[in-house]
Coordinates of C-alpha atoms and ligand atoms in Angstrom, one line a residue:
R1 CA -90.4 97.3 148.6
M2 CA -87.5 98.7 146.7
Y3 CA -88.2 101.0 143.7
A4 CA -86.1 102.6 141.0
V5 CA -87.5 105.6 139.4
V6 CA -86.9 105.7 135.7
G7 CA -87.0 109.0 133.7
A8 CA -88.5 111.0 136.5
T9 CA -87.3 114.6 137.3
V10 CA -84.7 114.1 140.1
T11 CA -84.4 117.0 142.6
T12 CA -81.0 117.9 144.1
S13 CA -81.8 116.1 147.4
E14 CA -82.5 112.9 145.4
A15 CA -79.4 113.4 143.4
S16 CA -77.3 113.6 146.5
R17 CA -79.2 110.6 148.0
G18 CA -78.5 108.5 144.9
P19 CA -81.1 106.8 142.7
A20 CA -83.0 104.9 145.4
S21 CA -82.7 104.9 149.2
A22 CA -84.8 104.3 152.3
G23 CA -87.7 106.6 152.9
P24 CA -90.7 107.4 150.7
P25 CA -90.2 106.7 147.0
P26 CA -89.6 109.9 145.0
P27 CA -92.4 111.4 143.0
I28 CA -93.0 109.0 140.1
T29 CA -93.5 111.0 137.0
E30 CA -93.0 108.1 134.5
E31 CA -92.8 104.3 134.6
S32 CA -91.0 102.9 137.6
I33 CA -89.8 99.4 138.1
D34 CA -90.0 97.3 141.2
Y35 CA -86.6 95.8 142.2
N36 CA -88.4 92.8 143.7
P37 CA -89.2 89.7 141.7
P38 CA -92.9 88.9 141.0
R39 CA -95.0 87.9 144.0
G40 CA -94.3 84.4 145.2
T41 CA -91.0 84.1 143.2
R42 CA -87.4 84.3 144.3
D43 CA -84.1 85.7 143.0
F44 CA -81.0 83.7 143.5
A45 CA -78.2 86.1 144.4
P46 CA -74.7 84.5 144.8
D47 CA -75.2 83.2 148.4
E48 CA -78.6 81.7 147.6
M49 CA -77.3 80.4 144.3
R50 CA -74.4 78.6 146.0
L51 CA -76.8 76.8 148.3
R52 CA -79.2 75.9 145.4
S53 CA -76.2 74.6 143.3
W54 CA -75.0 72.6 146.3
L55 CA -78.4 71.0 146.8
F56 CA -78.8 70.3 143.1
Q57 CA -75.3 68.8 143.0
R58 CA -76.4 66.3 145.7
F59 CA -79.5 65.5 143.7
R60 CA -77.4 64.8 140.7
E61 CA -74.8 62.7 142.6
V62 CA -77.5 60.4 143.8
S63 CA -79.1 60.2 140.4
R64 CA -75.8 59.2 139.0
L65 CA -75.2 56.6 141.6
F66 CA -78.5 55.0 140.5
A67 CA -77.6 55.2 136.8
F68 CA -80.5 57.5 136.0
E69 CA -80.3 59.8 133.0
E70 CA -81.1 63.5 133.2
V71 CA -84.0 64.9 131.2
D72 CA -85.9 68.2 131.1
F73 CA -89.0 69.6 129.5
P74 CA -90.4 73.1 128.8
V75 CA -91.6 75.0 131.8
L76 CA -94.6 75.9 129.6
E77 CA -96.9 73.0 128.6
S78 CA -100.3 72.6 127.0
E79 CA -102.8 73.0 129.8
A80 CA -104.4 69.7 128.8
L81 CA -101.5 67.9 130.3
F82 CA -102.6 68.9 133.8
V83 CA -106.3 69.3 133.6
R84 CA -107.7 66.5 135.8
K85 CA -111.2 66.3 137.4
A86 CA -110.3 64.8 140.8
G87 CA -110.2 68.2 142.6
E88 CA -106.5 68.2 143.4
E89 CA -105.1 71.4 144.8
I90 CA -102.3 71.3 142.2
T91 CA -104.7 71.4 139.3
Q92 CA -107.0 74.0 141.0
Q93 CA -103.9 76.3 141.2
L94 CA -102.6 76.0 137.7
Y95 CA -100.5 79.0 136.5
N96 CA -102.4 78.7 133.2
F97 CA -103.4 81.3 130.5
E98 CA -104.3 81.7 126.9
D99 CA -101.3 82.6 124.8
K100 CA -101.3 85.0 121.9
S101 CA -102.3 82.3 119.5
G102 CA -105.3 81.5 121.7
R103 CA -103.8 78.2 122.9
R104 CA -104.5 77.1 126.5
V105 CA -101.1 76.7 128.2
S106 CA -99.8 76.4 131.7
L107 CA -96.6 76.7 133.6
R108 CA -95.9 73.2 134.8
P109 CA -97.0 72.5 138.4
E110 CA -95.1 69.2 138.4
L111 CA -92.8 67.2 136.1
T112 CA -94.4 63.8 135.9
P113 CA -97.0 64.5 133.1
S114 CA -94.2 66.0 130.9
L115 CA -92.1 63.0 131.5
A116 CA -95.0 60.8 130.5
R117 CA -95.5 62.9 127.4
L118 CA -91.8 62.6 126.4
V119 CA -91.8 58.8 126.9
L120 CA -95.0 58.5 124.7
Q121 CA -93.4 60.9 122.1
K122 CA -90.3 58.6 122.0
G123 CA -92.6 55.6 121.4
K124 CA -91.5 52.0 120.8
G125 CA -87.9 53.1 120.0
L126 CA -87.3 53.9 123.7
P127 CA -85.5 51.1 125.5
F128 CA -87.2 50.0 128.7
P129 CA -86.9 50.2 131.7
V130 CA -86.7 54.0 131.6
K131 CA -84.8 55.5 134.5
W132 CA -84.9 59.3 134.2
F133 CA -84.3 62.2 136.6
A134 CA -85.1 65.9 136.3
I135 CA -84.6 69.0 138.4
G136 CA -87.1 71.6 137.2
Q137 CA -88.9 74.7 138.4
C138 CA -92.6 74.2 138.9
W139 CA -95.3 76.8 139.3
R140 CA -98.7 77.3 140.9
Y141 CA -101.0 80.3 141.1
E142 CA -102.8 80.8 144.3
R143 CA -104.2 84.0 145.8
M144 CA -101.4 85.6 147.7
T145 CA -103.7 85.8 150.7
R146 CA -101.8 82.7 151.9
G147 CA -98.5 84.3 151.1
R148 CA -97.1 81.1 149.9
R149 CA -94.5 80.7 147.2
R150 CA -95.6 80.3 143.6
E151 CA -92.6 78.5 142.3
H152 CA -90.2 75.9 143.6
Y153 CA -87.6 73.5 142.2
Q154 CA -88.3 69.8 142.3
W155 CA -86.0 66.8 141.8
N156 CA -87.8 63.9 140.2
M157 CA -86.7 60.3 139.7
D158 CA -88.9 58.0 137.7
I159 CA -88.8 54.3 136.6
L160 CA -91.0 53.2 133.8
G161 CA -91.5 49.6 132.6
I162 CA -91.1 47.8 135.9
S163 CA -94.3 46.5 137.5
G164 CA -92.7 44.9 140.5
V165 CA -92.0 46.7 143.8
E166 CA -88.3 46.5 143.0
A167 CA -88.8 49.8 141.3
E168 CA -90.2 51.4 144.4
A169 CA -87.4 49.9 146.5
E170 CA -84.9 51.6 144.1
L171 CA -86.6 55.0 144.4
L172 CA -86.8 54.7 148.2
A173 CA -83.1 53.7 148.3
A174 CA -82.3 56.8 146.3
I175 CA -84.1 59.1 148.7
V176 CA -82.4 57.5 151.7
T177 CA -79.0 57.8 149.9
F178 CA -79.7 61.5 149.5
F179 CA -80.6 62.0 153.2
K180 CA -77.5 60.2 154.3
K181 CA -75.4 62.2 151.9
V182 CA -76.5 65.5 153.5
G183 CA -76.1 64.2 157.0
I184 CA -79.7 63.5 157.8
T185 CA -80.3 60.2 159.8
S186 CA -83.3 57.9 160.3
E187 CA -83.6 59.6 163.7
D188 CA -84.4 62.9 162.0
V189 CA -86.5 61.6 159.1
G190 CA -88.7 58.7 158.1
I191 CA -90.5 57.6 155.0
R192 CA -94.2 56.6 155.5
V193 CA -95.3 53.9 153.0
S194 CA -98.7 52.7 152.0
N195 CA -100.6 51.5 148.9
R196 CA -103.7 53.0 147.3
K197 CA -105.0 49.5 146.8
V198 CA -105.9 49.5 150.5
L199 CA -108.5 52.2 149.7
Q200 CA -109.4 50.5 146.4
S201 CA -110.2 47.3 148.3
V202 CA -112.3 49.2 150.9
L203 CA -114.2 51.1 148.3
G204 CA -114.9 47.8 146.5
R205 CA -116.4 46.3 149.6
F206 CA -118.8 49.2 149.9
G207 CA -119.6 49.2 146.2
V208 CA -118.1 52.7 145.6
P209 CA -117.7 53.0 141.8
N210 CA -114.1 53.0 140.4
E211 CA -114.7 56.4 138.9
S212 CA -114.7 58.0 142.4
F213 CA -111.4 56.4 143.4
A214 CA -109.1 59.3 142.4
A215 CA -111.4 61.9 143.9
V216 CA -111.7 59.9 147.2
C217 CA -107.9 59.7 147.4
V218 CA -107.6 63.4 146.9
V219 CA -110.1 64.1 149.7
V220 CA -108.6 61.5 152.1
D221 CA -105.1 63.0 151.5
K222 CA -106.4 66.0 153.4
I223 CA -106.8 63.9 156.6
E224 CA -103.7 65.5 158.2
K225 CA -104.7 69.0 157.2
I226 CA -108.5 69.3 157.9
A227 CA -110.7 67.9 160.5
R228 CA -111.9 64.3 160.2
D229 CA -115.6 65.3 160.0
E230 CA -114.7 67.7 157.2
V231 CA -113.1 64.8 155.3
E232 CA -116.2 62.7 156.0
G233 CA -118.4 65.6 154.7
E234 CA -116.3 65.8 151.5
L235 CA -116.6 62.1 151.0
L236 CA -120.3 62.2 151.4
K237 CA -120.4 65.0 148.8
L238 CA -118.7 62.6 146.4
G239 CA -121.6 60.3 146.8
V240 CA -119.8 57.9 149.2
S241 CA -122.2 56.4 151.7
K242 CA -121.8 57.0 155.4
D243 CA -120.9 53.4 156.0
A244 CA -118.3 53.5 153.2
A245 CA -116.9 56.8 154.6
D246 CA -116.6 55.2 158.0
G247 CA -114.9 52.1 156.4
I248 CA -112.4 54.4 154.6
L249 CA -111.5 56.4 157.7
S250 CA -111.1 53.4 159.9
A251 CA -108.8 51.7 157.2
L252 CA -106.6 54.8 157.4
S253 CA -105.9 54.1 161.1
L254 CA -104.5 50.6 160.5
R255 CA -101.1 50.5 162.2
T256 CA -99.5 47.3 161.0
L257 CA -99.4 45.0 158.0
A258 CA -100.9 42.3 160.2
E259 CA -103.9 44.5 160.9
L260 CA -104.1 45.2 157.2
E261 CA -104.1 41.5 156.4
A262 CA -106.7 40.9 159.1
L263 CA -109.0 43.5 157.5
L264 CA -108.4 42.7 153.8
G265 CA -107.1 39.1 153.9
S266 CA -103.5 37.9 153.3
E267 CA -104.1 37.5 149.6
N268 CA -105.1 41.1 149.2
E269 CA -102.9 42.8 146.6
A270 CA -102.2 45.8 148.8
A271 CA -101.0 43.5 151.6
T272 CA -98.8 41.3 149.3
E273 CA -97.2 44.3 147.5
L274 CA -96.4 46.0 150.8
K275 CA -95.0 42.8 152.3
Q276 CA -92.8 42.3 149.2
L277 CA -91.6 45.9 149.4
F278 CA -90.7 45.8 153.1
A279 CA -89.0 42.4 152.6
L280 CA -86.9 43.8 149.7
V281 CA -86.0 47.0 151.6
D282 CA -85.0 44.8 154.6
V283 CA -82.4 43.0 152.6
Y284 CA -81.4 46.2 150.9
G285 CA -80.6 47.5 154.4
F286 CA -82.7 50.6 155.0
S287 CA -85.8 49.4 156.8
D288 CA -85.0 51.7 159.7
W289 CA -86.1 54.6 157.5
L290 CA -89.4 53.1 156.5
S291 CA -92.8 52.5 158.2
F292 CA -96.1 51.3 157.1
D293 CA -98.7 54.1 157.5
A294 CA -102.2 53.4 156.1
S295 CA -103.0 57.1 156.3
V296 CA -100.6 58.0 153.5
V297 CA -102.4 58.4 150.2
R298 CA -100.7 61.5 148.7
G299 CA -102.7 64.2 146.8
L300 CA -102.1 63.4 143.2
A301 CA -105.0 61.7 141.4
Y302 CA -102.9 59.4 139.2
Y303 CA -101.3 57.2 141.9
T304 CA -102.6 53.6 141.6
G305 CA -100.4 51.5 144.0
T306 CA -97.5 52.2 146.4
V307 CA -97.5 55.7 147.8
F308 CA -94.8 57.2 150.1
E309 CA -93.7 60.4 151.7
G310 CA -90.6 61.6 153.6
F311 CA -91.4 63.4 156.8
D312 CA -89.4 64.9 159.7
K313 CA -89.9 63.0 162.9
A314 CA -90.0 66.2 165.0
G315 CA -93.3 66.8 163.1
K316 CA -92.6 70.5 162.5
L317 CA -92.4 70.5 158.7
R318 CA -94.6 69.6 155.7
A319 CA -93.7 66.5 153.7
I320 CA -90.1 66.6 152.5
C321 CA -90.7 64.5 149.4
G322 CA -93.3 62.2 148.1
G323 CA -94.1 59.7 145.3
G324 CA -95.8 56.5 144.2
R325 CA -96.8 54.2 141.5
Y326 CA -98.9 55.6 138.6
D327 CA -99.5 52.6 136.2
R328 CA -102.4 54.3 134.4
L329 CA -101.1 57.8 133.6
L330 CA -99.6 57.0 130.2
S331 CA -102.8 55.2 129.1
T332 CA -104.9 58.2 130.1
F333 CA -102.7 60.2 127.7
G334 CA -103.6 57.7 124.9
G335 CA -100.6 55.5 125.3
E336 CA -100.2 51.8 126.2
D337 CA -100.6 50.7 129.8
T338 CA -97.1 51.3 131.2
P339 CA -96.0 50.5 134.7
A340 CA -94.5 53.6 136.2
C341 CA -93.4 55.0 139.6
G342 CA -91.5 58.1 140.7
F343 CA -91.1 60.7 143.3
G344 CA -90.8 64.5 143.7
F345 CA -88.5 66.2 146.1
G346 CA -88.9 70.0 146.5
D347 CA -86.2 72.5 147.3
A348 CA -87.9 74.3 150.1
V349 CA -88.7 71.9 153.0
I350 CA -85.4 70.1 152.8
V351 CA -83.6 73.5 153.3
E352 CA -85.8 74.3 156.3
L353 CA -84.9 70.8 157.7
L354 CA -81.1 71.3 157.1
K355 CA -81.3 74.7 158.7
E356 CA -83.0 73.3 161.7
R357 CA -80.4 70.5 162.0
Q358 CA -77.5 72.9 161.5
L359 CA -76.6 70.9 158.4
L360 CA -76.4 73.7 155.9
P361 CA -72.9 73.8 154.4
A362 CA -70.7 76.9 154.7
L363 CA -70.3 77.9 151.1
Q364 CA -68.1 80.5 149.6
Q365 CA -66.8 81.7 146.3
D366 CA -64.1 79.3 145.0
V367 CA -61.2 81.5 143.9
D368 CA -57.6 80.2 143.7
C369 CA -55.7 83.4 142.8
I370 CA -56.0 87.1 142.7
V371 CA -53.9 88.8 140.1
F372 CA -53.1 92.4 140.7
S373 CA -50.8 94.9 139.1
L374 CA -49.3 97.5 141.4
E375 CA -48.8 99.9 138.5
D376 CA -51.3 100.8 135.8
T377 CA -48.6 100.3 133.2
L378 CA -48.5 96.6 134.0
R379 CA -52.3 96.0 133.7
P380 CA -52.1 94.4 130.3
Q381 CA -49.4 92.0 131.6
A382 CA -51.6 91.1 134.5
G383 CA -54.1 89.8 131.9
L384 CA -51.4 87.6 130.5
V385 CA -50.6 86.3 133.9
A386 CA -54.3 85.6 134.6
R387 CA -54.6 83.8 131.3
T388 CA -51.6 81.6 132.0
L389 CA -53.1 80.5 135.4
R390 CA -56.6 80.1 133.9
D391 CA -55.3 77.9 131.1
A392 CA -53.9 75.7 133.8
G393 CA -57.3 75.5 135.4
Y394 CA -57.0 78.0 138.2
A395 CA -59.9 80.2 139.1
V396 CA -58.4 83.7 138.9
E397 CA -59.9 87.1 139.9
L398 CA -58.1 89.7 137.8
V399 CA -58.3 93.1 139.5
L400 CA -59.4 95.4 136.8
E401 CA -58.7 98.8 138.3
S402 CA -56.1 100.7 140.3
K403 CA -56.2 99.5 143.9
K404 CA -53.9 99.8 146.9
M405 CA -52.1 96.7 148.3
K406 CA -54.2 96.9 151.5
W407 CA -57.4 96.6 149.4
A408 CA -55.9 93.6 147.6
F409 CA -55.2 91.8 150.8
K410 CA -58.7 92.5 152.2
H411 CA -60.2 91.4 148.9
A412 CA -58.2 88.1 148.9
E413 CA -59.3 87.5 152.5
R414 CA -63.0 88.1 151.6
L415 CA -62.8 85.7 148.6
Q416 CA -60.8 83.2 150.7
A417 CA -58.3 83.1 147.7
K418 CA -55.2 81.0 148.3
H419 CA -52.7 83.1 146.4
L420 CA -52.1 86.8 145.7
V421 CA -50.0 87.3 142.5
L422 CA -48.6 90.8 142.3
L423 CA -47.1 92.5 139.3
G424 CA -44.5 95.2 140.1
S425 CA -42.1 96.8 137.7
S426 CA -38.9 95.8 139.4
E427 CA -39.9 92.1 139.5
W428 CA -41.3 92.3 136.0
E429 CA -38.0 93.6 134.6
R430 CA -36.5 90.4 136.0
G431 CA -39.2 88.3 134.3
C432 CA -40.9 87.6 137.7
V433 CA -44.1 88.2 139.6
R434 CA -44.5 88.1 143.4
I435 CA -46.6 85.4 144.9
K436 CA -48.0 85.6 148.4
N437 CA -49.4 82.4 149.8
L438 CA -52.3 83.6 151.9
I439 CA -52.5 80.4 153.9
S440 CA -48.8 79.9 154.8
R441 CA -48.1 83.7 154.5
E442 CA -45.0 82.6 152.5
E443 CA -44.1 85.0 149.7
K444 CA -41.5 84.8 146.9
D445 CA -40.6 86.1 143.4
V446 CA -41.4 83.5 140.8
A447 CA -40.4 83.5 137.1
I448 CA -43.4 83.8 134.8
D449 CA -42.8 80.4 133.2
E450 CA -42.5 78.8 136.6
L451 CA -45.7 80.4 137.8
V452 CA -48.1 77.4 137.2
T453 CA -45.6 74.9 138.7
E454 CA -45.2 77.2 141.7
V455 CA -49.0 77.5 142.2
D456 CA -49.4 73.7 141.7
M457 CA -46.8 73.2 144.4
L458 CA -48.3 75.7 146.7
K459 CA -51.7 74.0 146.1
E460 CA -50.5 70.8 147.7
Ligands
4HU1 O1 -96.1 71.3 145.7 C1 -97.0 72.1 145.1 C2 -96.4 73.1 144.3 C3 -96.4 73.1 143.0 C4 -95.8 74.2 142.2 C5 -95.2 75.2 142.9 C6 -95.2 75.1 144.3 BR1 -94.3 76.5 145.3 N1 -95.7 74.1 145.0

């Protein structure tokens, strides 16, 4: 780990070595700071920030195509927004604390509760349906024994006020649009779709009380992560009978809607909603991305209907994204019953997938011109030249110190700049600067007031 030593006595060897270098940290006499960010968090230096901005720009482009409006909320929320009793991992790992006024607060682990809070805050004045998207940093606090990250960024899209599966079809279409936009195909990725009303129907048949529904879903969601008998054991601990547990586990292995109808009847709500959704998506034209999979329940307590998750068909990665219908969430916050559905799309798994598929874009700094005065006396004029180009919308790197021509060329190469604009006294006396086109290698003297036109032309 990199350390800087602040205020310590520096011996000559350290002075020659510079403030911090490899090898044992120098004796720390006073406070020292750690260059690394807090455990489980990331810095975004330019290279990483370019990739993050590229990813978020794709999220935003898709959200615009679907006419969703961007919203955001505080990273810090009242803890009460996230306290739920269904045993979800996300609520057991809240990054929560008591603030200096004694209030119980938490860094948000997800965006949906904040979105619900804002919709309720806006009240009856808010036109429905609401189609909002957000890209926000979310937090969790887990013992670093597992070495997992404690923060990630999540893109959310939510539709409130539509009770029909048309809303789910829109959200799934947005996810597919994103995948296609970044070069991922339905060979690489699929979206598994189910409906929590499957479980609800099964629980009803075995007389399992409604109050256990959310907790049962949270346990069943672990089916891919822990052994089947462990899932069964956790179900029994919830008071579910052995028969009911067997009924639940066998329902999860249903493979087709026909089998679902055979088990629950063709009038069953889960079956009819899923049939409607698949029929919609078929006409919409992206059925090749979707499959019915009764084992999908998702791990959030508040889902009440359709649930879905994006997965990589090579089976190497965790879920890419996930979502579902949550028609009861706003009423649990004291609001009216409001149909709602949405998804969350994290910034981590998708990057792993793009890396694996060699689909990561090659990104570099976007500089049009480098302005550079060959003599110190012309440095003020270099600022004028830079301003002229910037006022015309060009990205200009103005060299701020004395450098040799060789350095300027190398620097332009590194930045992949298109033009090198040189100020030299002989040209300046003639009211000119020298432009080198770093792509065509053409170079010429250009009058100052012709400069923008020239660069415009060179740009073509
Ligand atoms: O998806 C669960 C989650 C929530 C907050 C932060 C991180 Br990293 N992961």
